[in-house]
């Protein structure tokens, strides 16, 4: 089987991979639209956090056609033993061993880059879930998904919740600020601190903390907003006494699918927890989006089941659980290489 590296300048290959993504999304994901081509291209080439990586694809018979592809993220700042792998095969070409070949190839690339463990994720109960389990991957954390259907929210609800949260946090002395697009220079360092606070969120053992600083936020965190048409909204609570960014929440909207919003990070820094800043920033965000994104109908978020504080804020806002959840896995690279070659020669 021919497996070819995706060249970032090769629009034909990128579009072929995008078509596979669109078809796979239609088959595997009961809820969300696919990524637009602009978002997909940035993700395939850069990942969400701009970790370096490689993308490889299986060309089809016809020019401009692909049967499948994978993206292997190769973090270069921490978690140097890990590679995060997402293989995708066109629904029309499944159960012919392409996924297995992609996994074998990715195991070679991961080993060549000094990686010993794959991380991956699939929707529970999907073909990807079955594929991962047969490959010997160990399930770890599950991430429940919740959706807020804005069409069901009574008028004035977010204003009421915001005002309740504002009274609870008033004694702490906080001021809300907001921005669209990439982080303004003056907040880069403070957004880095908020990202570092995410290291407290539940995750599987074996992962190191991601350590952010201003430069990393500028270069990496905002790459999707710099390179695509995605609209990014941020609301932060600044602590009046110290200027610290006590809390931050971010939502993104892909203009091709303006009815869906994607919740990005929400973080409250440890010294400021317990002041209802999660609810305050999120309710303020929802009031803002009602004006800025009039076509928005639903927002999706994901949380580990053990992240009780975040879940209770989300449920207060009206988020409801949706199936299926995301399942994360770990798979030793060595066993991926041997399991898939054993299966191939069986
Ligand atoms: C996962 C995926 C890449 C598998 O691609 P594929 O080419 O169909 O995989 P293979 O043909 O190599 O399957 C290898 C084995 O996985 C298992 N498997 C794959 N799909 C399965 C399914 N739908 N149900 C049960 N078992 C399945 C089988 O054991 C299969 O061997 P068999 O066909 O000899 O029984 C494809 O289903 C996909 O793109 N899914 C969406 C993206 C995704 O979830 N990626 C995986 C992240 S871990």
Short mmCIF file of C-alpha atoms and ligand atoms in Angstrom, two decimals:
data_model
loop_
_atom_site.label_atom_id
_atom_site.label_comp_id
_atom_site.label_asym_id
_atom_site.label_seq_id
_atom_site.Cartn_x
_atom_site.Cartn_y
_atom_site.Cartn_z
CA UNK A 1 0.00 0.00 0.00
CA UNK A 2 1.35 3.43 -0.94
CA UNK A 3 1.47 5.80 2.04
CA UNK A 4 2.62 9.30 1.08
CA UNK A 5 3.57 12.26 3.25
CA UNK A 6 1.14 15.18 2.96
CA UNK A 7 3.04 18.20 1.72
CA UNK A 8 1.63 21.40 3.31
CA UNK A 9 1.73 23.09 -0.12
CA UNK A 10 -0.13 20.27 -1.89
CA UNK A 11 -3.67 21.58 -2.03
CA UNK A 12 -4.90 18.57 -4.01
CA UNK A 13 -3.70 16.12 -1.33
CA UNK A 14 -5.07 18.30 1.46
CA UNK A 15 -8.47 18.47 -0.21
CA UNK A 16 -8.47 14.71 -0.78
CA UNK A 17 -7.78 14.18 2.94
CA UNK A 18 -10.50 16.68 3.80
CA UNK A 19 -13.01 14.69 1.74
CA UNK A 20 -12.12 11.62 3.79
CA UNK A 21 -12.67 13.65 6.96
CA UNK A 22 -16.08 14.87 5.74
CA UNK A 23 -17.22 11.35 4.82
CA UNK A 24 -15.89 9.88 8.08
CA UNK A 25 -17.55 12.59 10.13
CA UNK A 26 -20.84 11.78 8.40
CA UNK A 27 -20.41 8.10 9.31
CA UNK A 28 -19.05 8.34 12.85
CA UNK A 29 -20.29 11.58 14.38
CA UNK A 30 -24.03 11.81 14.95
CA UNK A 31 -23.92 15.42 16.08
CA UNK A 32 -21.28 17.76 14.79
CA UNK A 33 -20.65 19.12 11.30
CA UNK A 34 -17.26 18.37 9.74
CA UNK A 35 -14.45 20.88 9.96
CA UNK A 36 -14.40 23.33 7.09
CA UNK A 37 -11.44 22.90 4.74
CA UNK A 38 -9.71 25.97 6.21
CA UNK A 39 -9.86 24.58 9.76
CA UNK A 40 -8.96 21.04 8.66
CA UNK A 41 -5.88 22.24 6.79
CA UNK A 42 -4.57 24.13 9.83
CA UNK A 43 -5.27 21.17 12.13
CA UNK A 44 -3.73 18.55 9.81
CA UNK A 45 -0.57 20.60 9.38
CA UNK A 46 -0.31 22.13 12.87
CA UNK A 47 -2.62 20.36 15.33
CA UNK A 48 -4.65 22.39 17.82
CA UNK A 49 -1.71 23.37 20.00
CA UNK A 50 0.77 23.61 17.13
CA UNK A 51 2.75 20.60 18.27
CA UNK A 52 4.98 19.55 15.39
CA UNK A 53 3.74 16.49 13.58
CA UNK A 54 3.44 14.55 10.36
CA UNK A 55 0.48 13.72 8.15
CA UNK A 56 0.50 10.77 5.73
CA UNK A 57 -2.18 9.59 3.33
CA UNK A 58 -3.13 6.66 1.10
CA UNK A 59 -3.82 7.95 -2.44
CA UNK A 60 -6.84 6.52 -4.24
CA UNK A 61 -6.98 5.34 -7.84
CA UNK A 62 -8.24 8.64 -9.20
CA UNK A 63 -6.18 11.82 -8.90
CA UNK A 64 -7.31 13.99 -6.02
CA UNK A 65 -8.72 11.02 -4.12
CA UNK A 66 -7.57 9.53 -0.81
CA UNK A 67 -8.60 6.34 0.98
CA UNK A 68 -7.32 7.34 4.39
CA UNK A 69 -4.73 9.35 6.29
CA UNK A 70 -3.23 9.87 9.71
CA UNK A 71 -1.87 12.74 11.72
CA UNK A 72 0.88 11.99 14.21
CA UNK A 73 1.57 14.82 16.67
CA UNK A 74 5.13 14.81 17.98
CA UNK A 75 5.25 17.20 20.93
CA UNK A 76 8.64 18.90 21.17
CA UNK A 77 8.43 20.77 24.49
CA UNK A 78 7.18 18.13 26.91
CA UNK A 79 5.79 14.59 26.66
CA UNK A 80 8.72 13.77 24.38
CA UNK A 81 8.05 10.04 24.78
CA UNK A 82 4.56 10.41 23.30
CA UNK A 83 2.97 10.72 19.89
CA UNK A 84 -0.71 11.48 19.50
CA UNK A 85 -2.18 9.55 16.59
CA UNK A 86 -5.45 9.97 14.72
CA UNK A 87 -5.91 7.58 11.75
CA UNK A 88 -9.00 8.01 9.56
CA UNK A 89 -10.19 5.75 6.72
CA UNK A 90 -12.93 6.66 4.24
CA UNK A 91 -16.12 4.75 5.19
CA UNK A 92 -16.22 3.21 1.70
CA UNK A 93 -12.74 1.69 2.18
CA UNK A 94 -13.02 0.33 5.71
CA UNK A 95 -12.43 -3.24 6.93
CA UNK A 96 -9.79 -3.86 4.26
CA UNK A 97 -6.79 -3.45 6.52
CA UNK A 98 -6.00 0.18 5.64
CA UNK A 99 -6.33 1.31 9.27
CA UNK A 100 -3.94 -1.45 10.33
CA UNK A 101 -1.39 -0.42 7.67
CA UNK A 102 -1.64 3.22 8.73
CA UNK A 103 -1.04 2.17 12.34
CA UNK A 104 2.00 0.11 11.36
CA UNK A 105 3.40 3.00 9.34
CA UNK A 106 2.72 5.47 12.16
CA UNK A 107 4.50 3.14 14.60
CA UNK A 108 7.62 3.28 12.40
CA UNK A 109 7.46 7.07 12.23
CA UNK A 110 6.85 7.34 15.98
CA UNK A 111 9.79 5.04 16.77
CA UNK A 112 12.01 6.97 14.34
CA UNK A 113 11.11 10.08 16.33
CA UNK A 114 11.97 8.44 19.66
CA UNK A 115 8.37 7.92 20.80
CA UNK A 116 7.36 4.93 22.89
CA UNK A 117 3.65 5.56 23.57
CA UNK A 118 0.77 6.52 21.32
CA UNK A 119 -2.13 8.51 22.70
CA UNK A 120 -5.35 8.50 20.71
CA UNK A 121 -9.06 9.13 21.02
CA UNK A 122 -12.27 7.92 19.39
CA UNK A 123 -15.98 8.26 19.99
CA UNK A 124 -17.21 5.51 22.27
CA UNK A 125 -18.96 2.72 20.41
CA UNK A 126 -17.61 3.88 17.03
CA UNK A 127 -15.53 1.92 14.51
CA UNK A 128 -12.50 3.78 15.90
CA UNK A 129 -13.26 2.49 19.40
CA UNK A 130 -13.40 -1.12 18.10
CA UNK A 131 -10.23 -0.60 16.06
CA UNK A 132 -8.31 0.83 19.04
CA UNK A 133 -9.36 -2.00 21.34
CA UNK A 134 -8.44 -4.73 18.83
CA UNK A 135 -5.03 -3.08 18.45
CA UNK A 136 -4.53 -3.53 22.21
CA UNK A 137 -4.95 0.13 23.22
CA UNK A 138 -5.75 0.68 26.89
CA UNK A 139 -8.77 2.92 27.51
CA UNK A 140 -8.03 5.76 29.93
CA UNK A 141 -10.06 8.88 30.61
CA UNK A 142 -13.46 9.33 29.00
CA UNK A 143 -14.59 12.83 28.17
CA UNK A 144 -18.33 13.39 28.37
CA UNK A 145 -19.75 15.83 25.85
CA UNK A 146 -22.41 18.38 26.71
CA UNK A 147 -24.35 20.67 24.42
CA UNK A 148 -26.04 23.94 25.25
CA UNK A 149 -29.04 24.45 22.97
CA UNK A 150 -29.42 28.23 22.91
CA UNK A 151 -32.86 27.93 21.31
CA UNK A 152 -34.18 26.43 24.56
CA UNK A 153 -32.78 29.09 26.89
CA UNK A 154 -35.38 31.52 28.31
CA UNK A 155 -34.82 35.22 27.56
CA UNK A 156 -32.69 36.97 30.14
CA UNK A 157 -31.36 33.70 31.63
CA UNK A 158 -27.67 34.46 31.06
CA UNK A 159 -28.05 38.04 32.34
CA UNK A 160 -29.62 36.67 35.54
CA UNK A 161 -26.87 34.08 36.01
CA UNK A 162 -24.22 36.67 35.30
CA UNK A 163 -25.65 39.01 37.87
CA UNK A 164 -25.86 36.23 40.51
CA UNK A 165 -22.24 35.30 39.82
CA UNK A 166 -21.19 38.97 39.81
CA UNK A 167 -22.66 39.52 43.30
CA UNK A 168 -20.87 36.40 44.58
CA UNK A 169 -17.54 37.55 43.17
CA UNK A 170 -17.91 41.28 43.96
CA UNK A 171 -16.05 41.07 47.27
CA UNK A 172 -13.02 39.61 45.47
CA UNK A 173 -12.76 42.69 43.21
CA UNK A 174 -12.74 41.52 39.58
CA UNK A 175 -13.27 43.29 36.25
CA UNK A 176 -14.30 41.53 33.05
CA UNK A 177 -12.40 42.16 29.81
CA UNK A 178 -12.94 40.56 26.41
CA UNK A 179 -11.33 40.32 23.00
CA UNK A 180 -11.82 38.64 19.63
CA UNK A 181 -9.14 36.83 17.66
CA UNK A 182 -5.57 36.18 18.83
CA UNK A 183 -4.56 37.20 22.36
CA UNK A 184 -3.61 40.87 22.60
CA UNK A 185 0.08 41.44 23.49
CA UNK A 186 -0.78 42.83 26.93
CA UNK A 187 -2.49 39.58 27.96
CA UNK A 188 -0.06 37.00 26.50
CA UNK A 189 1.67 36.24 29.81
CA UNK A 190 -1.59 36.13 31.72
CA UNK A 191 -3.25 33.80 29.21
CA UNK A 192 -0.18 31.56 29.61
CA UNK A 193 -0.92 31.40 33.35
CA UNK A 194 -4.54 30.47 32.61
CA UNK A 195 -3.35 27.70 30.26
CA UNK A 196 -0.99 26.47 32.98
CA UNK A 197 -3.99 26.28 35.34
CA UNK A 198 -5.42 23.67 32.95
CA UNK A 199 -2.73 21.30 34.23
CA UNK A 200 -5.01 20.78 37.25
CA UNK A 201 -7.77 19.34 35.04
CA UNK A 202 -8.18 15.55 35.27
CA UNK A 203 -6.03 13.57 32.83
CA UNK A 204 -4.49 10.15 32.46
CA UNK A 205 -1.25 9.27 34.26
CA UNK A 206 1.88 9.42 32.12
CA UNK A 207 1.32 12.94 30.81
CA UNK A 208 3.62 15.80 31.79
CA UNK A 209 2.33 19.32 32.38
CA UNK A 210 2.31 21.64 29.37
CA UNK A 211 4.19 24.75 30.48
CA UNK A 212 3.06 27.89 28.67
CA UNK A 213 4.66 31.30 28.51
CA UNK A 214 3.84 34.47 26.59
CA UNK A 215 5.89 33.52 23.56
CA UNK A 216 4.34 30.06 23.32
CA UNK A 217 0.84 31.55 23.47
CA UNK A 218 1.70 33.99 20.67
CA UNK A 219 3.34 31.37 18.46
CA UNK A 220 1.21 28.33 19.14
CA UNK A 221 -2.04 28.77 21.05
CA UNK A 222 -3.56 31.20 18.57
CA UNK A 223 -2.36 29.63 15.34
CA UNK A 224 -5.82 28.49 14.24
CA UNK A 225 -7.13 32.03 14.69
CA UNK A 226 -4.19 33.49 12.78
CA UNK A 227 -4.30 31.01 9.88
CA UNK A 228 -8.02 30.44 9.35
CA UNK A 229 -11.30 32.35 9.29
CA UNK A 230 -12.37 30.91 12.64
CA UNK A 231 -13.76 33.57 14.95
CA UNK A 232 -12.41 33.36 18.49
CA UNK A 233 -14.05 34.99 21.52
CA UNK A 234 -12.37 35.38 24.90
CA UNK A 235 -13.75 36.69 28.20
CA UNK A 236 -11.43 37.09 31.18
CA UNK A 237 -11.85 38.22 34.79
CA UNK A 238 -8.94 40.43 35.91
CA UNK A 239 -8.21 40.68 39.64
CA UNK A 240 -8.31 44.41 40.41
CA UNK A 241 -5.77 44.26 43.25
CA UNK A 242 -3.03 42.33 41.40
CA UNK A 243 -3.93 42.56 37.70
CA UNK A 244 -3.81 38.75 37.52
CA UNK A 245 -6.03 37.01 35.01
CA UNK A 246 -8.11 35.13 37.55
CA UNK A 247 -10.37 33.39 35.06
CA UNK A 248 -10.64 32.93 31.31
CA UNK A 249 -13.11 31.30 28.93
CA UNK A 250 -12.84 30.94 25.13
CA UNK A 251 -15.30 29.94 22.38
CA UNK A 252 -14.63 29.46 18.66
CA UNK A 253 -17.02 29.59 15.71
CA UNK A 254 -16.19 28.25 12.25
CA UNK A 255 -17.88 30.71 9.83
CA UNK A 256 -18.83 27.85 7.52
CA UNK A 257 -20.99 26.36 10.30
CA UNK A 258 -22.13 29.43 12.24
CA UNK A 259 -24.84 27.49 14.11
CA UNK A 260 -22.16 25.63 16.16
CA UNK A 261 -19.85 27.07 18.82
CA UNK A 262 -16.92 25.15 20.24
CA UNK A 263 -16.03 25.79 23.85
CA UNK A 264 -12.27 26.08 24.23
CA UNK A 265 -10.55 26.36 27.56
CA UNK A 266 -12.19 27.63 30.72
CA UNK A 267 -9.77 28.09 33.59
CA UNK A 268 -9.92 29.76 36.98
CA UNK A 269 -6.57 30.17 38.69
CA UNK A 270 -6.23 28.36 41.98
CA UNK A 271 -6.10 31.41 44.33
CA UNK A 272 -9.30 32.73 42.75
CA UNK A 273 -11.42 29.59 42.82
CA UNK A 274 -14.68 29.65 44.79
CA UNK A 275 -15.70 33.16 43.62
CA UNK A 276 -18.06 31.97 40.87
CA UNK A 277 -15.67 33.25 38.20
CA UNK A 278 -16.33 30.22 35.98
CA UNK A 279 -20.03 31.05 35.87
CA UNK A 280 -19.39 34.80 35.62
CA UNK A 281 -17.07 34.59 32.61
CA UNK A 282 -19.18 31.95 30.85
CA UNK A 283 -22.49 33.76 31.36
CA UNK A 284 -20.88 36.99 30.09
CA UNK A 285 -19.58 35.08 27.08
CA UNK A 286 -23.07 33.77 26.27
CA UNK A 287 -24.61 37.26 26.51
CA UNK A 288 -21.91 38.52 24.15
CA UNK A 289 -22.33 35.66 21.64
CA UNK A 290 -26.09 36.29 21.49
CA UNK A 291 -25.21 39.61 19.85
CA UNK A 292 -21.97 38.79 18.04
CA UNK A 293 -23.06 35.43 16.57
CA UNK A 294 -26.80 35.70 15.87
CA UNK A 295 -26.84 32.40 13.93
CA UNK A 296 -25.41 30.41 16.83
CA UNK A 297 -27.75 27.63 17.98
CA UNK A 298 -25.62 25.17 19.92
CA UNK A 299 -22.31 25.12 21.80
CA UNK A 300 -20.44 21.91 22.58
CA UNK A 301 -18.05 21.27 25.43
CA UNK A 302 -16.24 18.25 26.82
CA UNK A 303 -15.27 17.39 30.39
CA UNK A 304 -13.78 14.43 32.20
CA UNK A 305 -16.47 12.85 34.38
CA UNK A 306 -14.45 13.74 37.49
CA UNK A 307 -14.34 17.47 36.67
CA UNK A 308 -17.33 18.16 38.93
CA UNK A 309 -16.87 21.93 39.33
CA UNK A 310 -16.80 22.59 35.60
CA UNK A 311 -19.71 20.23 35.00
CA UNK A 312 -21.86 21.96 37.60
CA UNK A 313 -21.15 25.39 36.03
CA UNK A 314 -22.10 23.96 32.64
CA UNK A 315 -25.29 22.38 33.94
CA UNK A 316 -26.28 25.65 35.63
CA UNK A 317 -25.97 27.30 32.23
CA UNK A 318 -28.21 24.64 30.65
CA UNK A 319 -25.71 22.26 29.05
CA UNK A 320 -27.06 18.71 28.61
CA UNK A 321 -25.19 15.46 28.25
CA UNK A 322 -24.98 14.04 24.71
CA UNK A 323 -23.74 10.64 23.54
CA UNK A 324 -21.29 9.39 22.54
CA UNK A 325 -18.40 10.49 24.77
CA UNK A 326 -14.78 10.67 23.71
CA UNK A 327 -12.60 7.81 24.86
CA UNK A 328 -8.85 8.35 25.22
CA UNK A 329 -6.36 5.49 24.85
CA UNK A 330 -2.71 4.65 25.32
CA UNK A 331 -0.91 2.11 23.18
CA UNK A 332 2.81 1.25 23.36
CA UNK A 333 4.40 2.03 19.99
CA UNK A 334 6.29 -1.30 20.03
CA UNK A 335 3.10 -3.31 20.46
CA UNK A 336 1.37 -1.26 17.72
CA UNK A 337 4.16 -2.21 15.33
CA UNK A 338 4.17 -5.90 16.27
CA UNK A 339 0.37 -6.34 16.68
CA UNK A 340 -0.32 -4.84 13.28
CA UNK A 341 2.45 -6.76 11.50
CA UNK A 342 1.33 -10.02 13.16
CA UNK A 343 -2.22 -9.32 12.03
CA UNK A 344 -1.03 -8.42 8.53
CA UNK A 345 0.86 -11.69 8.15
CA UNK A 346 -1.90 -13.80 9.77
C1 LIG B 1 -10.63 3.31 12.94
C2 LIG B 1 -10.49 3.25 11.42
C3 LIG B 1 -9.25 4.11 11.04
C4 LIG B 1 -10.25 1.79 11.02
O1 LIG B 1 -9.98 1.73 9.64
P1 LIG B 1 -10.12 0.36 8.81
O2 LIG B 1 -9.33 0.52 7.58
O3 LIG B 1 -11.55 -0.03 8.69
O4 LIG B 1 -9.40 -0.67 9.80
P2 LIG B 1 -8.94 -2.16 9.45
O5 LIG B 1 -9.66 -2.69 8.26
O6 LIG B 1 -7.45 -2.18 9.40
O7 LIG B 1 -9.44 -2.93 10.77
C5 LIG B 1 -8.56 -3.62 11.62
C6 LIG B 1 -9.37 -4.34 12.68
O8 LIG B 1 -10.00 -3.38 13.55
C7 LIG B 1 -11.28 -3.90 14.01
N1 LIG B 1 -12.33 -3.05 13.52
C8 LIG B 1 -12.24 -2.01 12.66
N2 LIG B 1 -13.45 -1.45 12.47
C9 LIG B 1 -14.33 -2.14 13.20
C10 LIG B 1 -15.72 -2.05 13.39
N3 LIG B 1 -16.46 -1.11 12.77
N4 LIG B 1 -16.31 -2.94 14.23
C11 LIG B 1 -15.59 -3.90 14.85
N5 LIG B 1 -14.26 -4.04 14.69
C12 LIG B 1 -13.63 -3.18 13.87
C13 LIG B 1 -11.38 -5.30 13.40
O9 LIG B 1 -10.79 -6.19 14.33
C14 LIG B 1 -10.51 -5.16 12.15
O10 LIG B 1 -10.03 -6.40 11.70
P3 LIG B 1 -10.96 -7.31 10.74
O11 LIG B 1 -11.56 -6.42 9.69
O12 LIG B 1 -9.99 -8.30 10.18
O13 LIG B 1 -12.01 -7.90 11.63
C15 LIG B 1 -11.78 3.78 10.72
O14 LIG B 1 -12.90 3.06 11.21
C16 LIG B 1 -12.02 5.26 10.94
O15 LIG B 1 -11.57 6.08 10.17
N6 LIG B 1 -12.75 5.65 12.01
C17 LIG B 1 -12.98 7.06 12.34
C18 LIG B 1 -11.74 7.74 12.95
C19 LIG B 1 -11.27 7.07 14.22
O16 LIG B 1 -12.03 6.84 15.15
N7 LIG B 1 -9.97 6.75 14.25
C20 LIG B 1 -9.39 5.90 15.29
C21 LIG B 1 -8.85 6.61 16.44
S1 LIG B 1 -8.15 5.42 17.56
#
